[in-house]
Each structure stands twice: as structure tokens, then as C-alpha cells.
Coordinates of N, CA, C and O in Angstrom, one line a residue:
M198 N 136.7 -38.1 8.5 CA 137.6 -37.9 9.6 C 139.0 -38.2 9.3 O 139.3 -39.3 8.7
A199 N 140.0 -37.3 9.5 CA 141.4 -37.5 9.2 C 142.0 -38.6 10.1 O 141.7 -38.7 11.3
I200 N 142.9 -39.4 9.5 CA 143.6 -40.4 10.3 C 144.7 -39.7 11.0 O 145.5 -39.0 10.4
A201 N 144.9 -40.0 12.3 CA 146.0 -39.4 13.1 C 147.3 -39.9 12.5 O 147.4 -41.0 11.9
A202 N 148.4 -39.1 12.6 CA 149.7 -39.4 12.0 C 150.2 -40.8 12.3 O 150.6 -41.5 11.3
P203 N 150.3 -41.3 13.5 CA 150.9 -42.6 13.7 C 150.1 -43.7 13.0 O 150.7 -44.6 12.5
E204 N 148.8 -43.6 13.1 CA 148.0 -44.7 12.4 C 148.1 -44.6 10.9 O 148.2 -45.6 10.2
R205 N 148.2 -43.4 10.3 CA 148.4 -43.3 8.9 C 149.7 -43.8 8.5 O 149.9 -44.6 7.5
V206 N 150.8 -43.4 9.2 CA 152.1 -43.9 8.9 C 152.2 -45.4 9.1 O 152.7 -46.1 8.2
R207 N 151.6 -46.0 10.1 CA 151.6 -47.4 10.3 C 150.9 -48.1 9.1 O 151.4 -49.1 8.6
R208 N 149.7 -47.6 8.7 CA 149.0 -48.1 7.6 C 149.8 -48.1 6.3 O 149.9 -49.1 5.6
D209 N 150.5 -47.0 6.1 CA 151.4 -46.9 4.9 C 152.6 -47.9 5.0 O 153.0 -48.4 4.0
L210 N 153.1 -48.1 6.2 CA 154.2 -49.0 6.3 C 153.8 -50.4 6.1 O 154.5 -51.2 5.5
V211 N 152.6 -50.8 6.6 CA 152.0 -52.1 6.4 C 151.9 -52.4 4.9 O 152.2 -53.5 4.4
R212 N 151.4 -51.4 4.2 CA 151.3 -51.6 2.7 C 152.7 -51.8 2.1 O 152.8 -52.7 1.2
L213 N 153.7 -51.1 2.6 CA 155.0 -51.3 2.1 C 155.5 -52.7 2.4 O 156.1 -53.4 1.6
V214 N 155.3 -53.2 3.7 CA 155.7 -54.5 4.1 C 155.1 -55.5 3.2 O 155.7 -56.5 2.8
D215 N 153.8 -55.4 2.8 CA 153.1 -56.3 2.0 C 153.5 -56.4 0.6 O 153.1 -57.3 -0.2
Q216 N 154.4 -55.5 0.2 CA 154.9 -55.5 -1.2 C 155.9 -56.5 -1.5 O 156.3 -56.8 -2.7
G217 N 156.5 -57.2 -0.5 CA 157.4 -58.2 -0.7 C 158.8 -57.7 -1.1 O 159.5 -58.4 -1.8
L218 N 159.2 -56.6 -0.6 CA 160.5 -56.0 -0.9 C 161.7 -56.7 -0.2 O 161.5 -57.3 0.8
G219 N 162.8 -56.6 -0.8 CA 164.1 -57.0 -0.1 C 164.5 -55.9 0.8 O 163.9 -54.9 0.9
V220 N 165.6 -56.2 1.5 CA 166.1 -55.3 2.5 C 166.5 -53.9 1.9 O 166.0 -52.9 2.5
R221 N 167.2 -53.9 0.9 CA 167.6 -52.6 0.3 C 166.4 -51.7 -0.1 O 166.3 -50.6 0.2
E222 N 165.5 -52.4 -0.8 CA 164.3 -51.6 -1.3 C 163.5 -51.2 -0.1 O 163.0 -50.0 0.0
F223 N 163.3 -52.0 0.9 CA 162.5 -51.7 2.1 C 163.2 -50.5 2.8 O 162.6 -49.5 3.3
A224 N 164.5 -50.6 3.0 CA 165.3 -49.6 3.7 C 165.3 -48.2 3.0 O 165.5 -47.2 3.6
L225 N 165.1 -48.2 1.7 CA 165.0 -47.0 1.0 C 163.6 -46.4 1.0 O 163.4 -45.2 1.1
Q226 N 162.6 -47.3 1.0 CA 161.2 -46.8 1.0 C 160.6 -46.4 2.4 O 159.9 -45.5 2.5
A227 N 161.0 -47.2 3.4 CA 160.4 -46.9 4.7 C 160.7 -45.5 5.2 O 159.7 -44.8 5.7
P228 N 161.9 -45.0 5.1 CA 162.1 -43.6 5.5 C 161.2 -42.6 4.7 O 160.8 -41.6 5.3
R229 N 161.0 -42.9 3.5 CA 160.1 -42.0 2.7 C 158.7 -41.9 3.3 O 158.0 -40.9 3.3
V230 N 158.2 -43.1 3.8 CA 156.9 -43.1 4.5 C 157.0 -42.3 5.7 O 156.1 -41.5 6.0
L231 N 158.0 -42.4 6.5 CA 158.2 -41.7 7.8 C 158.3 -40.2 7.5 O 157.7 -39.3 8.3
A232 N 158.9 -39.8 6.4 CA 159.1 -38.3 6.1 C 157.8 -37.6 5.9 O 157.8 -36.4 6.1
S233 N 156.7 -38.3 5.6 CA 155.4 -37.6 5.5 C 155.0 -37.0 6.9 O 154.1 -36.1 6.9
A234 N 155.5 -37.6 8.0 CA 155.1 -37.1 9.3 C 156.2 -36.5 10.1 O 156.0 -35.7 11.0
V235 N 157.4 -37.0 9.8 CA 158.6 -36.6 10.6 C 159.7 -36.1 9.6 O 160.4 -37.0 9.0
P236 N 159.8 -34.8 9.3 CA 160.8 -34.4 8.3 C 162.2 -34.6 8.8 O 162.5 -34.5 10.0
F237 N 163.1 -35.0 7.9 CA 164.5 -35.2 8.2 C 165.3 -35.0 7.0 O 164.8 -34.9 5.9
D238 N 166.6 -34.9 7.1 CA 167.6 -34.7 6.0 C 168.3 -35.9 5.6 O 168.9 -35.9 4.5
G239 N 168.4 -36.9 6.4 CA 169.2 -38.1 6.1 C 168.6 -39.2 6.9 O 168.0 -39.0 8.0
A240 N 168.9 -40.5 6.5 CA 168.4 -41.6 7.2 C 169.4 -42.8 7.0 O 170.1 -42.9 6.0
C241 N 169.4 -43.7 8.0 CA 170.2 -44.9 7.9 C 169.4 -46.0 8.5 O 168.8 -45.9 9.6
V242 N 169.2 -47.1 7.7 CA 168.6 -48.3 8.2 C 169.7 -49.3 8.3 O 170.4 -49.6 7.3
L243 N 169.8 -49.9 9.5 CA 170.9 -50.8 9.8 C 170.2 -52.2 10.1 O 169.3 -52.3 10.8
T244 N 170.8 -53.2 9.4 CA 170.3 -54.6 9.8 C 171.3 -55.2 10.8 O 172.5 -54.9 10.8
L245 N 170.7 -55.9 11.7 CA 171.5 -56.5 12.8 C 171.2 -58.0 12.8 O 170.1 -58.5 12.6
D246 N 172.2 -58.8 13.2 CA 172.0 -60.2 13.4 C 171.2 -60.3 14.7 O 171.5 -59.8 15.7
P247 N 170.0 -61.0 14.6 CA 169.1 -61.0 15.7 C 169.7 -61.7 17.0 O 169.3 -61.4 18.1
A248 N 170.6 -62.6 16.8 CA 171.2 -63.4 17.9 C 172.3 -62.6 18.6 O 172.4 -62.6 19.8
T249 N 173.1 -61.9 17.8 CA 174.3 -61.2 18.4 C 174.3 -59.7 18.4 O 175.1 -59.1 19.0
H250 N 173.3 -59.1 17.6 CA 173.2 -57.7 17.4 C 174.4 -57.1 16.7 O 174.6 -55.9 16.7
V251 N 175.2 -57.9 16.0 CA 176.3 -57.4 15.2 C 175.7 -56.9 13.9 O 174.8 -57.5 13.3
P252 N 176.1 -55.7 13.5 CA 175.6 -55.1 12.3 C 175.9 -56.0 11.1 O 177.0 -56.5 10.9
T253 N 174.9 -56.2 10.2 CA 175.1 -57.1 9.0 C 175.0 -56.3 7.7 O 175.3 -56.8 6.7
G254 N 174.5 -55.1 7.8 CA 174.3 -54.2 6.6 C 173.7 -52.9 6.9 O 173.2 -52.7 8.0
E255 N 173.8 -52.0 6.0 CA 173.2 -50.7 6.2 C 172.9 -50.0 4.9 O 173.5 -50.3 3.8
V256 N 171.8 -49.2 4.9 CA 171.4 -48.4 3.7 C 171.4 -47.0 4.2 O 170.6 -46.7 5.1
V257 N 172.3 -46.2 3.7 CA 172.4 -44.8 4.1 C 171.9 -43.8 3.1 O 172.3 -44.0 1.9
Q258 N 171.1 -42.9 3.4 CA 170.7 -41.8 2.5 C 171.0 -40.5 3.2 O 170.6 -40.1 4.2
N259 N 171.9 -39.7 2.5 CA 172.4 -38.4 3.0 C 172.9 -38.4 4.4 O 172.5 -37.6 5.2
G260 N 173.7 -39.4 4.7 CA 174.3 -39.5 6.1 C 175.8 -39.3 6.0 O 176.3 -38.5 5.2
L261 N 176.4 -40.0 6.9 CA 177.9 -39.8 7.0 C 178.5 -40.5 5.8 O 178.0 -41.5 5.2
P262 N 179.7 -40.0 5.4 CA 180.4 -40.7 4.3 C 180.9 -42.1 4.7 O 181.1 -42.3 5.9
A263 N 181.2 -42.9 3.7 CA 181.6 -44.3 4.0 C 182.8 -44.4 4.8 O 183.0 -45.3 5.7
V264 N 183.7 -43.4 4.7 CA 185.0 -43.5 5.5 C 184.8 -43.3 7.0 O 185.6 -43.7 7.8
A265 N 183.6 -42.8 7.4 CA 183.3 -42.6 8.8 C 182.7 -43.8 9.4 O 182.5 -43.9 10.6
M266 N 182.3 -44.8 8.6 CA 181.5 -45.9 9.1 C 182.2 -46.8 10.1 O 181.7 -47.3 11.0
A267 N 183.5 -47.0 9.8 CA 184.3 -47.9 10.7 C 184.3 -47.3 12.2 O 184.1 -48.0 13.1
R268 N 184.6 -46.0 12.3 CA 184.6 -45.3 13.6 C 183.2 -45.3 14.2 O 183.0 -45.6 15.4
M269 N 182.2 -45.1 13.4 CA 180.8 -45.2 13.9 C 180.5 -46.5 14.5 O 179.9 -46.7 15.5
A270 N 180.9 -47.6 13.8 CA 180.7 -49.0 14.3 C 181.4 -49.2 15.6 O 180.9 -49.8 16.5
E271 N 182.6 -48.7 15.7 CA 183.4 -48.8 17.0 C 182.6 -48.2 18.1 O 182.5 -48.7 19.2
I272 N 182.2 -47.0 17.9 CA 181.5 -46.2 18.9 C 180.2 -47.0 19.3 O 179.9 -47.1 20.5
E273 N 179.5 -47.4 18.3 CA 178.2 -48.1 18.6 C 178.4 -49.4 19.3 O 177.7 -49.7 20.3
L274 N 179.4 -50.2 18.9 CA 179.6 -51.5 19.5 C 180.2 -51.4 20.9 O 180.1 -52.3 21.7
S275 N 180.8 -50.2 21.3 CA 181.3 -50.0 22.6 C 180.1 -50.0 23.6 O 180.3 -50.3 24.8
G276 N 178.9 -49.6 23.1 CA 177.7 -49.6 24.0 C 177.7 -48.5 25.0 O 176.9 -48.4 25.9
T277 N 178.7 -47.5 24.9 CA 178.8 -46.5 26.0 C 178.3 -45.1 25.6 O 178.2 -44.2 26.4
D278 N 177.9 -45.0 24.3 CA 177.4 -43.7 23.8 C 176.0 -43.5 24.1 O 175.2 -44.5 24.4
V279 N 175.5 -42.3 24.1 CA 174.1 -41.9 24.3 C 173.2 -42.6 23.2 O 173.5 -42.6 22.1
N280 N 172.1 -43.1 23.7 CA 171.1 -43.8 22.8 C 171.7 -44.9 22.0 O 171.3 -45.1 20.8
A281 N 172.6 -45.7 22.5 CA 173.1 -46.9 21.8 C 171.9 -47.8 21.4 O 171.0 -47.9 22.2
F282 N 172.0 -48.4 20.3 CA 170.9 -49.3 19.8 C 170.6 -50.4 20.8 O 169.5 -50.8 21.0
A283 N 171.7 -51.0 21.4 CA 171.4 -52.1 22.3 C 170.7 -51.6 23.6 O 169.8 -52.3 24.1
T284 N 170.9 -50.4 24.0 CA 170.2 -49.8 25.1 C 168.7 -49.5 24.7 O 167.8 -49.8 25.5
L285 N 168.5 -49.0 23.5 CA 167.2 -48.7 23.1 C 166.4 -50.0 22.9 O 165.2 -50.0 23.1
A286 N 167.0 -51.1 22.5 CA 166.4 -52.4 22.3 C 165.8 -52.9 23.6 O 164.8 -53.6 23.6
R287 N 166.4 -52.5 24.7 CA 166.0 -53.0 26.0 C 165.0 -52.0 26.7 O 164.4 -52.3 27.7
A288 N 164.9 -50.8 26.1 CA 164.1 -49.8 26.8 C 162.6 -50.0 26.6 O 162.2 -50.6 25.6
E289 N 161.8 -49.3 27.4 CA 160.3 -49.4 27.2 C 159.9 -48.7 26.0 O 159.1 -49.2 25.2
Q290 N 160.5 -47.5 25.7 CA 160.3 -46.8 24.4 C 161.5 -47.0 23.6 O 162.6 -46.6 24.0
R291 N 161.3 -47.6 22.4 CA 162.5 -48.0 21.6 C 163.0 -46.9 20.7 O 163.9 -47.2 19.8
A292 N 162.6 -45.7 20.9 CA 163.1 -44.5 20.1 C 163.5 -43.4 21.0 O 162.9 -43.2 22.1
A293 N 164.5 -42.6 20.6 CA 164.9 -41.5 21.4 C 165.6 -40.5 20.5 O 166.3 -40.8 19.6
G294 N 165.4 -39.2 20.9 CA 166.1 -38.1 20.2 C 167.3 -37.7 20.9 O 167.3 -37.7 22.2
L295 N 168.4 -37.4 20.2 CA 169.7 -37.1 20.9 C 169.5 -35.8 21.7 O 170.0 -35.7 22.8
S296 N 168.9 -34.8 21.1 CA 168.7 -33.5 21.8 C 167.9 -33.7 23.1 O 168.3 -33.2 24.2
A297 N 166.9 -34.5 23.1 CA 166.1 -34.7 24.3 C 166.9 -35.5 25.4 O 166.8 -35.1 26.5
T298 N 167.6 -36.5 24.9 CA 168.4 -37.3 25.9 C 169.5 -36.5 26.5 O 169.9 -36.7 27.7
T299 N 170.2 -35.6 25.7 CA 171.3 -34.9 26.2 C 171.0 -33.5 26.8 O 171.9 -32.7 27.1
G300 N 169.7 -33.2 26.9 CA 169.3 -31.8 27.3 C 169.7 -30.7 26.4 O 170.0 -29.6 26.8
G301 N 169.8 -31.0 25.1 CA 170.2 -30.1 24.1 C 171.7 -30.0 23.9 O 172.2 -29.2 23.0
D302 N 172.6 -30.7 24.7 CA 174.0 -30.6 24.5 C 174.4 -31.9 23.7 O 174.9 -32.9 24.2
L303 N 174.3 -31.7 22.4 CA 174.6 -32.9 21.5 C 176.0 -33.4 21.6 O 176.2 -34.6 21.4
D304 N 176.9 -32.6 22.0 CA 178.3 -33.0 22.2 C 178.5 -34.0 23.3 O 179.6 -34.5 23.4
R305 N 177.5 -34.2 24.1 CA 177.6 -35.3 25.1 C 177.7 -36.7 24.4 O 178.1 -37.6 25.1
S306 N 177.4 -36.7 23.2 CA 177.4 -38.0 22.4 C 178.8 -38.0 21.6 O 179.1 -37.1 20.9
R307 N 179.5 -39.1 21.8 CA 180.8 -39.2 21.1 C 180.6 -39.2 19.6 O 181.3 -38.6 18.9
R308 N 179.6 -40.0 19.1 CA 179.4 -40.1 17.7 C 179.0 -38.7 17.1 O 179.4 -38.4 16.0
H309 N 178.3 -37.9 17.9 CA 178.0 -36.5 17.4 C 179.3 -35.7 17.4 O 179.6 -35.0 16.4
R310 N 180.0 -35.7 18.5 CA 181.2 -34.9 18.6 C 182.2 -35.2 17.6 O 182.8 -34.3 17.0
E311 N 182.5 -36.5 17.4 CA 183.6 -36.9 16.5 C 183.2 -37.0 15.1 O 184.0 -36.8 14.2
L312 N 181.9 -37.4 14.8 CA 181.5 -37.7 13.4 C 180.4 -36.8 12.8 O 180.5 -36.3 11.7
R313 N 179.3 -36.7 13.5 CA 178.1 -36.0 13.0 C 178.3 -34.5 12.9 O 178.1 -33.9 11.8
R314 N 178.7 -33.9 13.9 CA 178.9 -32.4 13.9 C 179.9 -32.0 12.8 O 179.7 -31.1 12.1
P315 N 181.1 -32.6 12.8 CA 182.1 -32.2 11.8 C 181.6 -32.4 10.3 O 182.1 -31.8 9.4
H316 N 180.5 -33.2 10.1 CA 180.0 -33.4 8.8 C 178.7 -32.6 8.6 O 177.9 -32.9 7.7
G317 N 178.5 -31.6 9.5 CA 177.3 -30.7 9.3 C 176.0 -31.2 9.8 O 175.0 -30.6 9.4
L318 N 176.0 -32.2 10.6 CA 174.7 -32.8 11.1 C 174.4 -32.3 12.5 O 175.3 -31.9 13.3
G319 N 173.1 -32.2 12.7 CA 172.6 -31.8 14.0 C 172.0 -32.9 14.8 O 172.6 -34.0 14.9
D320 N 170.7 -32.7 15.2 CA 170.0 -33.7 16.0 C 169.8 -35.0 15.2 O 169.8 -35.0 14.0
E321 N 169.6 -36.1 16.0 CA 169.3 -37.4 15.4 C 168.2 -38.0 16.2 O 168.1 -37.8 17.4
L322 N 167.4 -38.9 15.5 CA 166.4 -39.6 16.2 C 166.7 -41.1 15.9 O 166.8 -41.5 14.7
R323 N 166.9 -41.9 16.9 CA 167.2 -43.3 16.7 C 166.2 -44.2 17.2 O 165.5 -43.9 18.2
A324 N 166.0 -45.4 16.6 CA 165.1 -46.4 17.1 C 165.7 -47.8 16.9 O 166.3 -48.1 15.9
A325 N 165.5 -48.6 17.9 CA 165.8 -50.1 17.8 C 164.6 -50.7 17.2 O 163.4 -50.4 17.6
L326 N 164.7 -51.5 16.2 CA 163.6 -52.2 15.5 C 163.5 -53.6 16.0 O 164.1 -54.5 15.6
V327 N 162.5 -53.7 17.0 CA 162.3 -55.0 17.7 C 160.9 -55.4 17.5 O 160.0 -54.7 17.6
T328 N 160.8 -56.7 17.2 CA 159.5 -57.4 17.2 C 159.6 -58.7 17.8 O 160.5 -59.4 17.7
E329 N 158.6 -59.0 18.6 CA 158.5 -60.3 19.4 C 159.8 -60.5 20.1 O 160.4 -61.6 20.1
H330 N 160.3 -59.5 20.8 CA 161.6 -59.6 21.6 C 162.8 -59.9 20.8 O 163.8 -60.3 21.4
T331 N 162.8 -59.7 19.5 CA 164.0 -59.9 18.7 C 164.3 -58.6 17.9 O 163.5 -58.0 17.3
T332 N 165.6 -58.2 18.0 CA 166.0 -57.0 17.4 C 166.5 -57.3 15.9 O 167.5 -58.1 15.8
W333 N 165.9 -56.8 14.9 CA 166.2 -57.0 13.5 C 167.0 -55.9 12.9 O 167.7 -56.1 11.9
G334 N 167.0 -54.8 13.5 CA 167.8 -53.7 12.9 C 167.6 -52.4 13.7 O 167.1 -52.4 14.9
A335 N 168.0 -51.3 13.1 CA 167.9 -50.0 13.8 C 167.7 -48.9 12.7 O 168.0 -49.1 11.5
L336 N 167.2 -47.8 13.2 CA 166.9 -46.7 12.3 C 167.5 -45.4 12.9 O 167.4 -45.2 14.1
T337 N 168.1 -44.6 12.1 CA 168.5 -43.3 12.5 C 168.0 -42.3 11.5 O 168.2 -42.4 10.3
L338 N 167.3 -41.2 12.0 CA 166.9 -40.1 11.2 C 167.8 -38.9 11.6 O 168.0 -38.7 12.8
L339 N 168.3 -38.2 10.6 CA 169.2 -37.1 10.8 C 168.7 -35.8 10.4 O 167.9 -35.7 9.4
R340 N 169.0 -34.7 11.1 CA 168.7 -33.4 10.6 C 170.0 -32.6 10.5 O 171.0 -32.8 11.3
G341 N 170.0 -31.7 9.6 CA 171.2 -30.8 9.4 C 171.4 -29.9 10.6 O 170.5 -29.7 11.4
R342 N 172.6 -29.4 10.7 CA 173.0 -28.6 11.8 C 172.1 -27.4 12.1 O 171.8 -27.0 13.2
H343 N 171.5 -26.8 11.0 CA 170.7 -25.6 11.1 C 169.2 -25.8 11.2 O 168.4 -24.9 11.2
R344 N 168.9 -27.1 11.3 CA 167.4 -27.4 11.4 C 167.0 -27.6 12.9 O 167.9 -27.9 13.7
P345 N 165.7 -27.4 13.1 CA 165.3 -27.6 14.5 C 165.5 -29.1 15.0 O 165.5 -30.0 14.2
D346 N 165.6 -29.2 16.3 CA 165.8 -30.6 16.9 C 164.5 -31.3 16.6 O 163.4 -30.8 16.5
F347 N 164.6 -32.7 16.7 CA 163.4 -33.5 16.7 C 162.5 -33.2 17.9 O 163.0 -33.1 19.0
A348 N 161.2 -33.1 17.7 CA 160.3 -32.8 18.8 C 159.9 -34.1 19.5 O 160.1 -35.2 18.9
L349 N 159.4 -34.1 20.7 CA 159.0 -35.3 21.4 C 157.9 -36.0 20.6 O 157.8 -37.2 20.6
R350 N 157.0 -35.3 19.9 CA 156.0 -35.9 19.1 C 156.6 -36.7 17.9 O 156.1 -37.8 17.5
D351 N 157.8 -36.3 17.4 CA 158.5 -37.0 16.4 C 159.0 -38.3 16.9 O 158.8 -39.4 16.3
T352 N 159.6 -38.3 18.1 CA 160.1 -39.5 18.8 C 158.9 -40.4 19.1 O 159.0 -41.6 18.9
A353 N 157.8 -39.9 19.6 CA 156.7 -40.7 19.9 C 156.1 -41.4 18.7 O 155.7 -42.6 18.7
L354 N 156.1 -40.7 17.5 CA 155.6 -41.3 16.3 C 156.5 -42.5 15.9 O 156.0 -43.6 15.6
V355 N 157.8 -42.2 15.9 CA 158.7 -43.3 15.4 C 158.6 -44.5 16.4 O 158.6 -45.6 16.0
A356 N 158.5 -44.2 17.7 CA 158.4 -45.3 18.7 C 157.1 -46.1 18.4 O 157.1 -47.3 18.5
A357 N 156.1 -45.4 18.0 CA 154.8 -46.1 17.8 C 154.8 -47.0 16.6 O 154.0 -47.9 16.6
V358 N 155.7 -46.7 15.6 CA 155.7 -47.6 14.4 C 157.0 -48.4 14.3 O 157.1 -49.1 13.3
A359 N 157.8 -48.4 15.4 CA 159.1 -49.1 15.3 C 158.8 -50.6 15.2 O 159.6 -51.3 14.5
D360 N 157.8 -51.2 15.8 CA 157.5 -52.6 15.6 C 157.1 -53.0 14.2 O 157.4 -54.0 13.7
T361 N 156.4 -52.1 13.5 CA 156.0 -52.3 12.1 C 157.3 -52.2 11.2 O 157.4 -53.1 10.3
L362 N 158.1 -51.3 11.5 CA 159.4 -51.2 10.8 C 160.2 -52.5 11.0 O 160.8 -53.0 10.1
A363 N 160.2 -53.0 12.2 CA 161.0 -54.2 12.6 C 160.4 -55.4 11.8 O 161.2 -56.2 11.3
D364 N 159.1 -55.5 11.8 CA 158.5 -56.6 11.1 C 158.8 -56.5 9.6 O 159.1 -57.5 8.9
G365 N 158.8 -55.3 9.0 CA 159.1 -55.2 7.6 C 160.6 -55.6 7.3 O 160.9 -56.2 6.3
L366 N 161.5 -55.2 8.2 CA 162.9 -55.5 8.0 C 163.1 -57.0 8.2 O 163.9 -57.6 7.5
R367 N 162.4 -57.6 9.2 CA 162.5 -59.1 9.4 C 162.0 -59.8 8.1 O 162.7 -60.7 7.6
R368 N 160.9 -59.4 7.6 CA 160.4 -60.1 6.4 C 161.3 -59.9 5.2 O 161.6 -60.8 4.4
A369 N 161.8 -58.7 5.1 CA 162.8 -58.4 3.9 C 164.0 -59.2 4.1 O 164.6 -59.8 3.1
T370 N 164.6 -59.3 5.3 CA 165.8 -60.1 5.6 C 165.5 -61.6 5.2 O 166.4 -62.2 4.5
L371 N 164.4 -62.1 5.6 CA 164.1 -63.5 5.4 C 163.9 -63.8 3.9 O 164.3 -64.8 3.3
R372 N 163.2 -62.8 3.2 CA 163.1 -62.9 1.7 C 164.4 -62.9 1.0 O 164.6 -63.8 0.1
D373 N 165.3 -62.0 1.4 CA 166.6 -62.0 0.8 C 167.4 -63.3 1.0 O 168.0 -63.8 0.1
A374 N 167.3 -63.8 2.2 CA 168.0 -65.1 2.6 C 167.4 -66.2 1.7 O 168.1 -67.1 1.2
G375 N 166.1 -66.3 1.6 CA 165.4 -67.3 0.7 C 165.8 -67.2 -0.7 O 166.1 -68.2 -1.4
R376 N 165.9 -65.9 -1.2 CA 166.4 -65.7 -2.6 C 167.8 -66.2 -2.8 O 168.2 -66.7 -3.8
A377 N 168.7 -65.9 -1.8 CA 170.1 -66.3 -1.9 C 170.2 -67.8 -2.0 O 171.0 -68.4 -2.7
V378 N 169.4 -68.5 -1.2 CA 169.4 -70.0 -1.2 C 168.9 -70.5 -2.5 O 169.5 -71.4 -3.1
R379 N 167.9 -69.9 -3.0 CA 167.3 -70.4 -4.3 C 168.3 -70.1 -5.5 O 168.3 -70.8 -6.4
A380 N 169.1 -69.1 -5.3 CA 170.1 -68.7 -6.4 C 171.4 -69.5 -6.2 O 172.3 -69.3 -6.9
E381 N 171.4 -70.4 -5.2 CA 172.5 -71.3 -4.9 C 173.8 -70.5 -4.5 O 174.9 -71.0 -4.8
R382 N 173.6 -69.3 -3.9 CA 174.8 -68.6 -3.5 C 175.2 -69.0 -2.1 O 176.3 -68.8 -1.7
G383 N 174.3 -69.7 -1.4 CA 174.6 -70.2 -0.1 C 174.7 -69.1 1.0 O 174.6 -68.0 0.7
I384 N 174.8 -69.6 2.2 CA 174.9 -68.7 3.3 C 176.1 -69.1 4.1 O 176.4 -70.3 4.3
G385 N 176.9 -68.2 4.6 CA 178.1 -68.5 5.3 C 178.1 -67.9 6.7 O 177.2 -67.2 7.1
L386 N 179.1 -68.3 7.5 CA 179.2 -67.9 8.9 C 180.7 -67.6 9.1 O 181.6 -68.4 8.8
V387 N 181.0 -66.4 9.7 CA 182.3 -66.0 10.1 C 182.4 -65.9 11.6 O 181.5 -65.2 12.2
V388 N 183.4 -66.6 12.2 CA 183.5 -66.5 13.6 C 184.8 -65.7 13.9 O 185.9 -66.0 13.3
L389 N 184.7 -64.6 14.7 CA 185.9 -63.7 15.0 C 186.3 -63.9 16.4 O 185.4 -64.0 17.3
A390 N 187.5 -63.8 16.7 CA 188.0 -63.8 18.1 C 187.8 -62.4 18.6 O 187.5 -61.4 17.9
A391 N 187.8 -62.3 20.0 CA 187.5 -61.0 20.6 C 188.5 -59.9 20.2 O 188.2 -58.7 20.2
D392 N 189.7 -60.2 19.8 CA 190.7 -59.2 19.4 C 190.6 -58.9 17.9 O 191.4 -58.2 17.3

């Protein structure tokens, strides 16, 4: 009997989590596991500070160019755009497709209108990576402008495995922190004013 897609993807992700990878390696491999069930053209895995939800790093594959990232961060941190990660982290279903949320009018999203469309991108599927009520990161899957939008079953699959992705990212983050301490690089804290 064939294993249903969410269970198969979850099983493959658990195997990946158990490999003991660091953040970068996990962030490169996890989307490849997802691609077996949800085709996409680009991916971004974002790490977030669990206490503040401030982005701490990202691994981008076939996404926006680096010069667009500062504006993307501004839009995301404003919390006013469609499917903001902070909103998804509080939602019952932690994943959402842009096309489904906007009724097919992708330009209702500022990040799509200003950044994604001008760079040839179409629909996106986003997920907040939350485990045990703690947000460790976020995932964005991207499709090119001429590709079909993400289907509801794609969103449902990503939502079904988001907790496994979160656990993998949590473990990878803690491993990297442990490695940094063992290498005597230390860990620092930067406090910024509101302005």
C-alpha cells in the first residue's frame, strides 16, 4: 500500500532531522524533500529569534536577489502584508498560498507588487515554522510567473509537515549554537533602539 504524500514527506523530513545537520544544510535539504510532493521554482528558509521573531538568517534558492532583501524585511516586519509570518504563526493553519488568500489578485500583496512580480515570480506558499508554541523560522516556496498557482492540497501538505520542519530547524539552530560555543566563537547580543 502506497504511503499518502503528507505521511511520506513527514517520514522523509524526520530522517533528515535525524541526520544532525546544521541550519544551512537543513535549509537546503528540506525544500528538496518537499519538492517531491509540491513542485516549486524557488525556496527561502528563514530563521527567526524565538523570543522576538526578528529574522536571524536565511537560505535562499532561486528567490529574490540579495539587493531586494532589505525591502522584503521592511515589508515583513511591518506586519501589514498578506500572509505575514507573524500572522501565520498565530493562525490555526500555519501555511497559506498567496493566490488563495488574495482571491487570485497577487498584487494585493505589497511584497508581490514591489518585489516578486518585477523579478518574474508568481504565486508563493508561506508557512510559519512553529513547534510547542515557539516560532523557529519560516518557509516560502515560490513559483515562476507562468506556472500554475499553488493548489489547496499543496498548502494542506505544507501545513501538515510545518511542525516537523520547525523541529528540524530548532534542532539545527541549537546544534549550530553548540558548535559555536565549542569553537570558542562565543555568542553575542545586539540591542537596537526603535529608530
